[in-house]
Amino acid sequence: MSKSNFTRRGLLRTGAVAGAGLAMPTIFNGASWAASHGGYTNAPQGGTVTLGFNVPQTGPYADEGADELLAQQLAVEHLNGMGDGGCLNTFTSKALKGNGILGKKVQFVTGDTQTKSDAARASAKSMIEKDGAIMINGGSSSGVAVAVQGLCQEAGVIFMAGLTHANDTTGKDRKANGFRHFFNAYMSGAALAPVLAKEMGTDRRAYHLTADYNWGWTQEESIVASTEALGWETVNTVKTPLASTDFSSYIAPVLNSGADVLVLNHYGGNMVNSLSNAIQFDLLNKQVNGKDFKIVVPLYSELMAAGAGANIKGVLGSMNYNWQLDNPGSKAFVKSFGEKYGKPPSNSAQTCYAQVLLYADACERAGSFNPCAVEEALTGGDSSMPGISSDANKGFLFDGLGNGQTLYRRDDHQCFKDVLVVRGAENPTNAYDTLEIVEVTPVEKVWYEPNNPMFGGDEAKLGSCNPGA
Amino acid sequence: MDSFILQVLNGLDKGSAYALIALGLTLIFGTLGVVNFAHGALFMIGAFCAVFIQRLLSLSFLTVDDTKKDFLGNPLKVETPYIEAWFGPELGGSIINWSVPLAIFFAIPVMLLVGYVMERGLIKHFYKRPHADQILVTFGLAIVLQEIIKYFYGANPIPTPAPDALAGAFDFGVLLGFDHNTIIYPYWRMIYFAFAGIIIAGVFAFLQFTTFGMVVRAGMADRETVGLLGINIDKRFTLMFGIAAGVAGLAGVMYTPINPPNYHMGMDFLVLSFVVVVVGGMGSLPGAVLAGFLLGILESFASTTWATTTIPGINQVIIYLVAIIVLLTRPRGLLGRKGVMEE
């Protein structure tokens, strides 16, 4: 005969313990836990705050990622009161004191995007979940930026994009928790157009070679729109596979097409190879339709210019920033960066540096790390860019970070500032002045409304900010 | 007609690189029976031999030019290559300008040595292992080699231009009675095609007309019997591995003015080259060369606007499509031999 050990009191006691155990996750995920931890994801505990720098450390953009990381480390030094302070001395917002962010010492963790969306999301997720990163910054690809921005929105942390040029990042894929300081494809087209008209005239026939992915398409669309508005004719738009290495079969037919301008909507290795191939075919020494043949590379970077070598001589393009810019913010940044690392910063480095300072400044002004408070401080202001008449001209206006006067626009979290048109230098004196500034296109020429069809039209919405937790 | 000629030229030029890499792959497979996934890395190492020579010739000393400023406003440090100081700016500059052709003489011994060390140090331990093991170990080796190159030279492409005298393009159209600029083709790409032809002919002549080559061919046909005759076939096969590495390396050196080299350029060619080998027929040297040029030309035609508008995406899949058709109709490839990779 068996004997049961169950008693009524024992059953109640066991049930109570089990019930408490089962309820535990709910309690820890609930409002009381959130309140005790600031009510948002990864609220800093103790005397430090952790930022996550997600840059390509391996793969073809590893050098660009390394440059971004140098700038991010410099920004952290300046935030913690080390070094010469860099742009803290020139930034028009004076909230940052060099004592960390809100009195907490800034520390950082790094992730490797590998310039692959899935790898970038995994590294960002790891930094958020394991390392407690409260903000993610960096990257060298629009595909990566859109993927990580989506992740940060879901996780309830702020994403301060690095180098991302596709319209979609702050267009149809815009998110309330995501912010872009870098310029975009539309701005490249708008900035280049007046210079192209001045240097090449308004009667030109353009042939586009376009990298066959999201960024390439948006850039082609933007450049076609702005050049056709000048009166140019688009002869052909040819999509080239992203994995292409030899572009000769795409370039060989260009001269026969009747085109007198070749637009290379390529970036990174694609651009280096397509431009090198075009130069091999001697296109720049040809005459078509009675005009000198020209090549345009709408998006330049210093590393691409270094890779293409002498092939970039005389070729026009656009940039978000160049170290040769002559303003107090740029000078302070170049001095800090140059003295520490022995070379001038790239435009991807500058955008990451500016983004880290902008985030820190927004936290200080908001008095909180809560992403919703940060969003309000970063773009919710009522200041506006002088000289532009638009209801959308509202946000946070600042200067002193290297690009001149800049507006972080409220409606789409896109920065608006002057855009540089640059040209491959004919006679560079060293490895760093391979690009020369041709024109600084003023911000009013690159302005667009938030519901512009190239940016998702009326359907594109930021949504609401997610504090997470 | 002019577009047709242009795309044939393009195809021959693309095919040259495919054929050279596939030739080396087939040499290794045909002699040692090893599927070498590190072959693309050998192509890349060859390219970096050119980068090394360019940097070596450009080694400079610094002088301060007080009249110019650097980016920090300090007096500019001007780099002057030693070679220009020794031989004068004109001759010194010309030597640096010809660094790619000069690199050939450096690449030959280096690649033979790399091939020898690779075969004796690693690959020989995998002769009797399954092909899957060989693929894994050689693929791993390829990754290690490219990371070593990245450590020293970074991830960014490095411009390695052709000599000025060989830059620019030739107007073929005028020769054939077309208008100016109708069919132009870069000089260096024509040189690459000619160079590939010489290397391929050299390898075939070596195998066909020398005693060494005859023994190697006999070994490829029946290794055991050749061994029973008292010939040390392994030693000869090791040298063939070195020659295959040399062919890949030279292909890499000469490719640098076409596209600036970077550490992962070998991987870009690897898969395509294996498709070329399979289409040509595993172990068949003429098959590898034939398939290299054939697929190069087909790829070139598939990239034309007409082709991509008629069948979108055809430029991305043409090579694999052809591989499927060839393998369905001729399972051993175009010129494959019976018994190779068949149990």
Short mmCIF file of C-alpha atoms in Angstrom, two decimals, chain A residues 17 57 71 92 109 165 176 191 196-197 213 262 266 330 343 357 368:
data_model
loop_
_atom_site.label_atom_id
_atom_site.label_comp_id
_atom_site.label_asym_id
_atom_site.label_seq_id
_atom_site.Cartn_x
_atom_site.Cartn_y
_atom_site.Cartn_z
CA VAL A 17 6.34 29.27 -4.61
CA GLN A 57 36.03 45.47 -39.27
CA ALA A 71 36.80 58.92 -34.98
CA THR A 92 27.28 75.79 -30.82
CA VAL A 109 31.96 48.28 -27.25
CA HIS A 165 23.65 57.47 -48.77
CA ALA A 176 11.68 57.34 -35.03
CA ALA A 191 24.30 69.56 -55.49
CA LEU A 196 27.46 69.94 -64.16
CA ALA A 197 25.49 72.61 -66.01
CA TYR A 213 20.88 47.11 -55.40
CA LEU A 262 29.24 58.38 -68.21
CA HIS A 266 28.93 52.69 -58.00
CA SER A 330 36.36 71.34 -39.37
CA LYS A 343 46.35 61.65 -41.17
CA LEU A 357 28.73 64.19 -30.11
CA SER A 368 17.95 61.77 -19.74
#
